[in-house]
Short mmCIF file of C-alpha atoms in Angstrom, two decimals:
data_model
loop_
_atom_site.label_atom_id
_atom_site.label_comp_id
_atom_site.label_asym_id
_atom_site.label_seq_id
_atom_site.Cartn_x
_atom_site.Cartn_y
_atom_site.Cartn_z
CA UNK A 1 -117.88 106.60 72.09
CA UNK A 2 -120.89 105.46 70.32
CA UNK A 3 -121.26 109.03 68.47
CA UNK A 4 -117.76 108.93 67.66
CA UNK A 5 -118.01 105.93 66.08
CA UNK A 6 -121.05 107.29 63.84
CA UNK A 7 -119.72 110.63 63.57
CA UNK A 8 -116.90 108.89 61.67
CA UNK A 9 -118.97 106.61 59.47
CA UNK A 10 -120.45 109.42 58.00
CA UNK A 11 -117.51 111.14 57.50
CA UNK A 12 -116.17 108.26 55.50
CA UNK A 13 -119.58 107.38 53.67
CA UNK A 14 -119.25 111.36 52.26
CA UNK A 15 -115.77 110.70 51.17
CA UNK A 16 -116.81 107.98 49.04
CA UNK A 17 -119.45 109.14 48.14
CA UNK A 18 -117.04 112.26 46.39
CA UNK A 19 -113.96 110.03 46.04
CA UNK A 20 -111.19 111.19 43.40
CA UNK A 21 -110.52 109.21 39.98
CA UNK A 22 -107.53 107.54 39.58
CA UNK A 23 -104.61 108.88 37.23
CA UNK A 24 -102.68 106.61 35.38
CA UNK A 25 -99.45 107.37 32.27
CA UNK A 26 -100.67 106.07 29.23
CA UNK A 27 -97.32 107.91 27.06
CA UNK A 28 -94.72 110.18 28.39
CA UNK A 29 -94.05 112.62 25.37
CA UNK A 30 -90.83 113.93 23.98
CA UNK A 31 -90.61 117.97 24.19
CA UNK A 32 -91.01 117.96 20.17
CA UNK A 33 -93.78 115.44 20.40
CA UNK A 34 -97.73 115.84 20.38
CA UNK A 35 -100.76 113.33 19.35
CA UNK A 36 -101.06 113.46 15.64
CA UNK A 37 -103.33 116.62 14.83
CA UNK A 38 -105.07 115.79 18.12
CA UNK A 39 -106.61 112.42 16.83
CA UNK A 40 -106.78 109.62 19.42
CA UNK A 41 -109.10 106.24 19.69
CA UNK A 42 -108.56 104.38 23.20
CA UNK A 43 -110.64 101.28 24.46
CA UNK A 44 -110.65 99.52 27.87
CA UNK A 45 -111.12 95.74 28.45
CA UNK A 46 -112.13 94.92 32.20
CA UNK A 47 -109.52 96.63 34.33
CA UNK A 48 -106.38 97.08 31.29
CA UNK A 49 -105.98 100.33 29.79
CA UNK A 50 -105.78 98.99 25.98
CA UNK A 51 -105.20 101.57 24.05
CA UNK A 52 -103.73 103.11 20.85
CA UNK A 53 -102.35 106.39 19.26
CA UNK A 54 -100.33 107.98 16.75
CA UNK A 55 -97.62 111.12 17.80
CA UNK A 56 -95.74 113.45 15.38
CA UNK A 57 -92.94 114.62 16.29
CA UNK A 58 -92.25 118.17 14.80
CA UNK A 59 -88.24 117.82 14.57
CA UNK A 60 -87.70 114.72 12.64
CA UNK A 61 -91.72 114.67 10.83
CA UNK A 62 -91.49 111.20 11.81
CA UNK A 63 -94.89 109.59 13.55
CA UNK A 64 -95.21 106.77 15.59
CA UNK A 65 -97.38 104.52 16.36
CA UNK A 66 -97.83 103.68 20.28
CA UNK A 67 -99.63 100.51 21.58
CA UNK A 68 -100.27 99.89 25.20
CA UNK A 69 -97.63 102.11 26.03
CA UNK A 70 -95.14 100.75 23.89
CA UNK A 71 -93.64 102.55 20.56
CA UNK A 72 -94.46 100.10 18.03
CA UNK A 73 -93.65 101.98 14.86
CA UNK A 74 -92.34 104.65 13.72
CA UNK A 75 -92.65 105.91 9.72
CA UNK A 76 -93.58 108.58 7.54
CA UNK A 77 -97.29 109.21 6.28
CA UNK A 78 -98.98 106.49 8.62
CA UNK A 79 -102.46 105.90 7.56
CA UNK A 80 -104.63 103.27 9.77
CA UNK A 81 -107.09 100.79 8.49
CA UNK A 82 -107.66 98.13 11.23
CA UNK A 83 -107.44 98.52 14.60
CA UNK A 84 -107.17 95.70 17.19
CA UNK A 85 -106.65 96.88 20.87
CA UNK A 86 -105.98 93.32 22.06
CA UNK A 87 -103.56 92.17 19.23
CA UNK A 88 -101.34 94.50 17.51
CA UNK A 89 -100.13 92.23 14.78
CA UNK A 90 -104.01 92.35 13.53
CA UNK A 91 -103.40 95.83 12.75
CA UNK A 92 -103.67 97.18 9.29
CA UNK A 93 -101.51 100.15 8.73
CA UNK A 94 -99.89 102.25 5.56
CA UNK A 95 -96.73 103.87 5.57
CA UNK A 96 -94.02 105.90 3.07
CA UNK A 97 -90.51 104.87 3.11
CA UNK A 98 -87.39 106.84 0.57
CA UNK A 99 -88.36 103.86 -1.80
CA UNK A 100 -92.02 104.05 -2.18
CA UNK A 101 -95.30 103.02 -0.14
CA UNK A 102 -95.59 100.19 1.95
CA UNK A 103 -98.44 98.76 3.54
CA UNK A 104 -98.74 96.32 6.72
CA UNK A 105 -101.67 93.41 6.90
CA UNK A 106 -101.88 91.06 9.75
CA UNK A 107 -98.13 91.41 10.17
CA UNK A 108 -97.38 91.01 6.89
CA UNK A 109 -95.90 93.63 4.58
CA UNK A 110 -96.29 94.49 0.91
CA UNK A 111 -93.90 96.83 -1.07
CA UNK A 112 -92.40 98.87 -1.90
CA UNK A 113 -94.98 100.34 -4.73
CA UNK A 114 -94.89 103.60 -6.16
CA UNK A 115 -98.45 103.90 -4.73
CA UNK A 116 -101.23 102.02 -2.39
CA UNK A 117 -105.16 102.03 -2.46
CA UNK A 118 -106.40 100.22 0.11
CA UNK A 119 -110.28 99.94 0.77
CA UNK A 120 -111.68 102.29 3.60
CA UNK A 121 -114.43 100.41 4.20
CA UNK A 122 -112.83 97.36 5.77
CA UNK A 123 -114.02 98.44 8.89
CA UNK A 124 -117.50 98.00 9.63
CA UNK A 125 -118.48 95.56 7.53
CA UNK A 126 -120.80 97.55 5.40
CA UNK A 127 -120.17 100.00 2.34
CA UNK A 128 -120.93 103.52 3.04
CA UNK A 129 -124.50 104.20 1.69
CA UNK A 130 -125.32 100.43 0.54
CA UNK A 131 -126.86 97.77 2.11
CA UNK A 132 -124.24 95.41 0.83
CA UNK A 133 -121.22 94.01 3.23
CA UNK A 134 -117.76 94.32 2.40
CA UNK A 135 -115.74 91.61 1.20
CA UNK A 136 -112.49 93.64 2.09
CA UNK A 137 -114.19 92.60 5.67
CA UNK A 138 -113.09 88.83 5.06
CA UNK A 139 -110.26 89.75 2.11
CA UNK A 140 -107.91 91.78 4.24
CA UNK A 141 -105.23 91.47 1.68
CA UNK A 142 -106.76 92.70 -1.34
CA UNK A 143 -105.63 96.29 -2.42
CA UNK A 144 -104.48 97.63 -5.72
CA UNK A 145 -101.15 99.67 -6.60
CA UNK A 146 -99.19 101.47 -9.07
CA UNK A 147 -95.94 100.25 -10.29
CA UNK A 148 -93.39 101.42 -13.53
CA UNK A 149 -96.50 103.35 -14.31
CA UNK A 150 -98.61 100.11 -14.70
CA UNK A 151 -101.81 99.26 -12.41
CA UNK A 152 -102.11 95.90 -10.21
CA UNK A 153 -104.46 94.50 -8.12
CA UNK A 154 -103.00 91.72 -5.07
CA UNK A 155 -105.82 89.07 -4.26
CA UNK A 156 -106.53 87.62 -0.91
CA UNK A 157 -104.35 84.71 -2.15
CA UNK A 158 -101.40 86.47 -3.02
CA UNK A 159 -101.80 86.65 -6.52
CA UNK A 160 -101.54 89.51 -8.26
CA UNK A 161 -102.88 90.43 -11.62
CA UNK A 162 -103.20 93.77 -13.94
CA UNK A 163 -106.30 96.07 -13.12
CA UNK A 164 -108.97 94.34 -15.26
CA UNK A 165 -107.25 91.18 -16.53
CA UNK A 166 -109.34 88.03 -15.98
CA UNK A 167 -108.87 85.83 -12.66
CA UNK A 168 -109.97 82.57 -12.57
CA UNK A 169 -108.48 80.57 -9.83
CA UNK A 170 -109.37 81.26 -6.12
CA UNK A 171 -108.13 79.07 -2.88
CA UNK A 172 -109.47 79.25 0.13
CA UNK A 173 -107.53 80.58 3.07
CA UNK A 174 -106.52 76.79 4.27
CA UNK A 175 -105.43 75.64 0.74
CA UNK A 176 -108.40 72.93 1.08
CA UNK A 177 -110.65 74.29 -1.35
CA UNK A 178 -110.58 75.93 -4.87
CA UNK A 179 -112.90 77.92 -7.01
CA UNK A 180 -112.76 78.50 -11.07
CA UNK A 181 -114.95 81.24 -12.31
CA UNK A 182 -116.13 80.48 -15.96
CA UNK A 183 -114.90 83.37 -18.31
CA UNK A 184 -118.88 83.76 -18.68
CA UNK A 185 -118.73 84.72 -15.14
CA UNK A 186 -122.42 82.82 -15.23
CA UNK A 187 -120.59 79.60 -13.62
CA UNK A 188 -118.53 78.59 -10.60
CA UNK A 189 -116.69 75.22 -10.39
CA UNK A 190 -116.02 74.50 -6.78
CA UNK A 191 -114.14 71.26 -5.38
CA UNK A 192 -114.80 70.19 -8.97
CA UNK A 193 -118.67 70.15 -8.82
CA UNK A 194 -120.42 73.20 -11.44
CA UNK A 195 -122.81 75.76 -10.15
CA UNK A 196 -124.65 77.83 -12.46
CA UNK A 197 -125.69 81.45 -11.23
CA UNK A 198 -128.91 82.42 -11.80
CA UNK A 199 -128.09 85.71 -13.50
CA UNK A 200 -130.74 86.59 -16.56
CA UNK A 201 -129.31 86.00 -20.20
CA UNK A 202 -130.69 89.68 -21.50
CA UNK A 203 -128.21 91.26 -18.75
CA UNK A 204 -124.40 92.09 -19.88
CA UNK A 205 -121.97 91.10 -17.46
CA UNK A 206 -119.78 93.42 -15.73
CA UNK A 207 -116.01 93.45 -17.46
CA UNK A 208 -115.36 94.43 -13.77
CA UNK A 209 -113.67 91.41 -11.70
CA UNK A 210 -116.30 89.62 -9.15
CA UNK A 211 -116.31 89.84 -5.63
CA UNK A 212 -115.48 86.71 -4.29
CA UNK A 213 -114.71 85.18 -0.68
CA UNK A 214 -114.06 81.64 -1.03
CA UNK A 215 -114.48 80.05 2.71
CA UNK A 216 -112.71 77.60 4.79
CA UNK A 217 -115.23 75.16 4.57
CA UNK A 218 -115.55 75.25 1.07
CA UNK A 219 -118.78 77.93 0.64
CA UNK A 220 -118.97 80.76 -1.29
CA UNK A 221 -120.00 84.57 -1.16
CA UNK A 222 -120.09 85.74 -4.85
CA UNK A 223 -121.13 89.34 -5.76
CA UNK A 224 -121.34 90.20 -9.72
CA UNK A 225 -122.25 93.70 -11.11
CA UNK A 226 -124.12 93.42 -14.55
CA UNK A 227 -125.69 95.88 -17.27
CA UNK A 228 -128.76 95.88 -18.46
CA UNK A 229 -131.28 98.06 -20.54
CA UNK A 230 -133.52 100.28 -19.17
CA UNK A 231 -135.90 102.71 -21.20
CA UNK A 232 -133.64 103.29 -23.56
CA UNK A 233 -130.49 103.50 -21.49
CA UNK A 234 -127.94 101.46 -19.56
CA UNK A 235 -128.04 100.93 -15.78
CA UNK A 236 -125.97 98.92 -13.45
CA UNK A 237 -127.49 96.31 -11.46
CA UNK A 238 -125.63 94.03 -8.75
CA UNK A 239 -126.37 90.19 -7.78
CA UNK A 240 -125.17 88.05 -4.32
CA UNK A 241 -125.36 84.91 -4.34
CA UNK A 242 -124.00 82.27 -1.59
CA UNK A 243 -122.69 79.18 -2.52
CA UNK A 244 -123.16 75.75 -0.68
CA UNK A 245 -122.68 71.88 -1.87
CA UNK A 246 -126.14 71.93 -1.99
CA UNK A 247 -127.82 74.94 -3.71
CA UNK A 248 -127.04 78.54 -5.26
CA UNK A 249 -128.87 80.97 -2.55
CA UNK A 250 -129.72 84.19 -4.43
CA UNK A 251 -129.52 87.28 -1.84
CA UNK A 252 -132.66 89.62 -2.64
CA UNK A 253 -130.02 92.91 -1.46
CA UNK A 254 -133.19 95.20 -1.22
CA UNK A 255 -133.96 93.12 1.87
CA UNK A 256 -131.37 90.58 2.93
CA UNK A 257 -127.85 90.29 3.65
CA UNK A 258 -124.84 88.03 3.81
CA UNK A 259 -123.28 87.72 7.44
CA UNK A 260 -120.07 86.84 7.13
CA UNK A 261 -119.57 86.14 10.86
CA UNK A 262 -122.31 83.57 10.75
CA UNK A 263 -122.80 82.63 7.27
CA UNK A 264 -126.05 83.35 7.09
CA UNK A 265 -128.44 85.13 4.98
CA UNK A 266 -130.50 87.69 7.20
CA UNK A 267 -132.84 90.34 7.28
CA UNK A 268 -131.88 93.73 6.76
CA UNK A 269 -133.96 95.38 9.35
CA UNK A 270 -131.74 93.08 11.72
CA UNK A 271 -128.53 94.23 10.74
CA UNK A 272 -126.07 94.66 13.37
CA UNK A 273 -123.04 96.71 13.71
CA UNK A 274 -119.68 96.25 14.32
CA UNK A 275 -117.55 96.77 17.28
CA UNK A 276 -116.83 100.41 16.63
CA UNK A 277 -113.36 100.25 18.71
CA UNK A 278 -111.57 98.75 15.36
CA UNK A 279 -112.88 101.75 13.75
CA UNK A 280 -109.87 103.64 12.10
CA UNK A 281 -112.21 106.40 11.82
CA UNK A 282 -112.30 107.44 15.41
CA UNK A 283 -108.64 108.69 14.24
CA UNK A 284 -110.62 111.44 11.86
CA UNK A 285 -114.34 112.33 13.06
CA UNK A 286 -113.07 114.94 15.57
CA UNK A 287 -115.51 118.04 16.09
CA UNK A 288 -114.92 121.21 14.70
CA UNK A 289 -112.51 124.32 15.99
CA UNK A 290 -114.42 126.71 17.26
CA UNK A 291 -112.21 130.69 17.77
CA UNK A 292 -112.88 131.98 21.37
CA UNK A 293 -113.36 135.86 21.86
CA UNK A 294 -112.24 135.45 25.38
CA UNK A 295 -109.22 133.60 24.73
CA UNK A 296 -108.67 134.88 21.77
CA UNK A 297 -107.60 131.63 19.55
CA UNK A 298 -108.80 128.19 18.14
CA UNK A 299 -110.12 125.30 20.12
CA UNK A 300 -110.99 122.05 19.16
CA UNK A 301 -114.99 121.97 20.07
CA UNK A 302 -114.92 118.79 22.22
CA UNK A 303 -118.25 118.17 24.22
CA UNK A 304 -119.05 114.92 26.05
CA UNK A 305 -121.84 114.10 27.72
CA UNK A 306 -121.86 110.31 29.42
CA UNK A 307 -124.19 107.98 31.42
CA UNK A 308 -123.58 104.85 32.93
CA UNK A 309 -126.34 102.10 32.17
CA UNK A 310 -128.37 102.62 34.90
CA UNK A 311 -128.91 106.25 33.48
CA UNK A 312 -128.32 107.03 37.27
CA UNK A 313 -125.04 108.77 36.88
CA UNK A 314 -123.68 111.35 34.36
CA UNK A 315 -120.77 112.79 33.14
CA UNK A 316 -120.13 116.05 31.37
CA UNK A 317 -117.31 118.24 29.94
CA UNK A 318 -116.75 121.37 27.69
CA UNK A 319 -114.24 122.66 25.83
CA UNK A 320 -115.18 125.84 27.22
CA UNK A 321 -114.83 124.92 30.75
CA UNK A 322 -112.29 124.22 33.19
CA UNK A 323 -113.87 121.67 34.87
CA UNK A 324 -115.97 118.29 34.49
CA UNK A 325 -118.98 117.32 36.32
CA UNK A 326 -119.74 113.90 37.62
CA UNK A 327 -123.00 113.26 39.01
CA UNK A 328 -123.75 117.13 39.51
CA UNK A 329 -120.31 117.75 40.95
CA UNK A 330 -117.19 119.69 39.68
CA UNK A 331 -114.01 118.20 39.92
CA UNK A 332 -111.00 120.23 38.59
CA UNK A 333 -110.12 118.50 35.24
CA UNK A 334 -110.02 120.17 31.96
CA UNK A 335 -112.01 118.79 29.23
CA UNK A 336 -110.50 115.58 28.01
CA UNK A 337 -109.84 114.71 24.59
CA UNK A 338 -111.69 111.25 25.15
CA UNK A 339 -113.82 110.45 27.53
CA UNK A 340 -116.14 107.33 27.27
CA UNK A 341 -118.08 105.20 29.64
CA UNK A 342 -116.93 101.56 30.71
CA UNK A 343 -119.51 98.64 30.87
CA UNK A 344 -117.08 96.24 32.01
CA UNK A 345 -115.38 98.20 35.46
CA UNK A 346 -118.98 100.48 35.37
CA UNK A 347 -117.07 103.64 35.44
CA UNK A 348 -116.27 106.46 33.64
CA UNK A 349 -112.67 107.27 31.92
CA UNK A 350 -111.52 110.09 30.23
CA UNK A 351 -108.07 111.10 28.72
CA UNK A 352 -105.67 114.17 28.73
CA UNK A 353 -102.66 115.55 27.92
CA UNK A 354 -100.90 117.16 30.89
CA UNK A 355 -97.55 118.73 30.31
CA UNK A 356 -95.78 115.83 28.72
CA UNK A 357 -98.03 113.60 29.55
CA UNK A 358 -101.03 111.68 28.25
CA UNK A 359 -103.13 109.76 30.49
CA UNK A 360 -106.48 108.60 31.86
CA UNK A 361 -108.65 108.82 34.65
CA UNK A 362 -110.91 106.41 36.26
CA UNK A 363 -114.01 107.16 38.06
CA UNK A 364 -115.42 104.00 39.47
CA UNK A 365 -119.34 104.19 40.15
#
């Protein structure tokens, strides 16, 4: 009896030890249906499956957007800017209607225009290729447009004024504070107290609008392009400054930065990065098709390899192969189209489309 009784706890220690992931339906397709040119971001908090995409459907051209499962929207031409897996009504998405572009913000939406630019580097906070952060980061509902042939710009405030006309006002997002740029653009009145910016007389100033974010409690991040001379030619320069009751805080932008998040000026060398799930770019960085002799047609290249934080366990799939390995062994999966490893559950996940079918498997550690 006392073998038997081992005999079986090995038996079920080696099925653990090569237990199965679990399948679970994130979308159930329609026959004319498929993810939008294969592009797909999905994110997991603790045990959820948060997650979103974007289908075409090849009858009607429509797309639609699905969140958690659920068909959110559905438009022409959808373009994402923001993502939020945990609130969908922080999205930012653009869209084409019969009567022009539209564009969603927070739940809010703007147009019809004729057309939309919205910035692309909302999300992270940094411009590509400069060491400066994005105001768009903080003014979500800035973005320019075309109407009647005409150019406009809508401010974070809801004004809206022609491409290069003057703005002077700004409120801050809780109406308790107010900002007037001087038309020298050398001086900010704020709550009615002056605050002269420490910009050098000998430098032109920008006919370009500032870059302002005018804070809750009543701070300010100002950003100001200017000319100036330089061996006999012209070169742009740009100056931050932050604002307080107390002092005008020039930002030396070879070295520091402004954190918006913390309102602090920091280091460069300590910048940190964004949570790269809101990235709207995971929707476009896919790898490259590769053509297959053997099969004889195009394949997206996808190629993950994963480890857990231990750096104990691994995970790894080809395009090229019919199978994944976990840990050394194959299990019969094709390569996913996502596959990513989860702090929070310590497992790895992957997504595929079967059939009609998208979903995602879990393999808990």
């Amino acid at each position: 009896m006392k073998q038997l009784l081992i005999l079986l706890a090995c038996l079920l220690l080696q099925n653990m030890s090569y237990a199965l992931p679990t399948r679970k339906v994130l979308v159930n397709l329609k026959p004319s249906e498929s993810l939008l040119s294969g592009e797909y971001v999905s994110n997991i908090h603790g045990d959820s499956y948060n997650f979103l995409c974007v289908l075409y459907d090849s009858i009607t051209h429509d797309q639609t957007i699905v969140y958690n499962g659920i068909r959110k929207f559905t438009a022409y031409n959808i373009c994402l800017y923001y993502i939020d897996l945990d609130d969908f009504n922080k999205c930012i998405y653009q869209y084409s209607t019969e009567e022009g572009e539209c564009i969603n913000i927070e739940n809010e939406i703007y147009g019809p225009y004729d057309r939309i630019f919205y910035d692309h580097d909302l999300f992270p906070m940094w411009y590509s290729g400069s060491s400066l952060p994005s105001t768009h980061y903080i003014n979500r509902h800035e973005f320019s447009f075309m109407q009647m042939g005409e150019d406009f710009f809508h401010y974070n405030d809801g004004t809206i004024y022609k491409i290069n006309d003057f703005k002077s006002d700004y409120i801050s997002p809780n109406k308790k504070h107010k900002a007037i740029v001087d038309e020298s653009k050398r001086m900010v009145t704020i709550d009615g107290s002056n605050y002269v910016l420490p910009i050098p007389v000998d430098e032109i100033i920008s006919k370009s609008a500032p870059d302002l974010c005018l804070f809750d409690d009543g701070t300010c991040y100002y950003v100001q392009d200017v000319i100036y001379s330089y061996n006999n030619d012209f070169t742009k320069d740009t100056y931050c400054f932050y604002i307080t009751p107390s002092e005008v805080k020039a930002i030396n932008t070879e070295i520091e930065y402004f954190d918006f998040d913390t309102h602090e000026i920091k280091l460069l060398n300590n910048r940190r990065d964004n949570n790269d799930s809101h990235n709207p770019r995971n929707f476009w960085n896919l790898p490259q098709e590769i053509y297959s002799e053997e099969k004889g047609d195009w394949f997206i290249n996808y190629d993950f390899y994963l480890q857990d934080k231990s750096k104990r366990h691994s995970f790894f799939a080809k395009w090229d192969h019919d199978y994944i390995l976990i840990d050394g062994k194959k299990y019969n999966y094709a390569c996913p189209i996502k596959a990513f490893y989860d702090n929070k559950s310590n497992s790895f996940r992957w997504v595929s489309i079967e059939k009609n079918q998208i979903v995602m498997y879990n393999y808990s550690l």
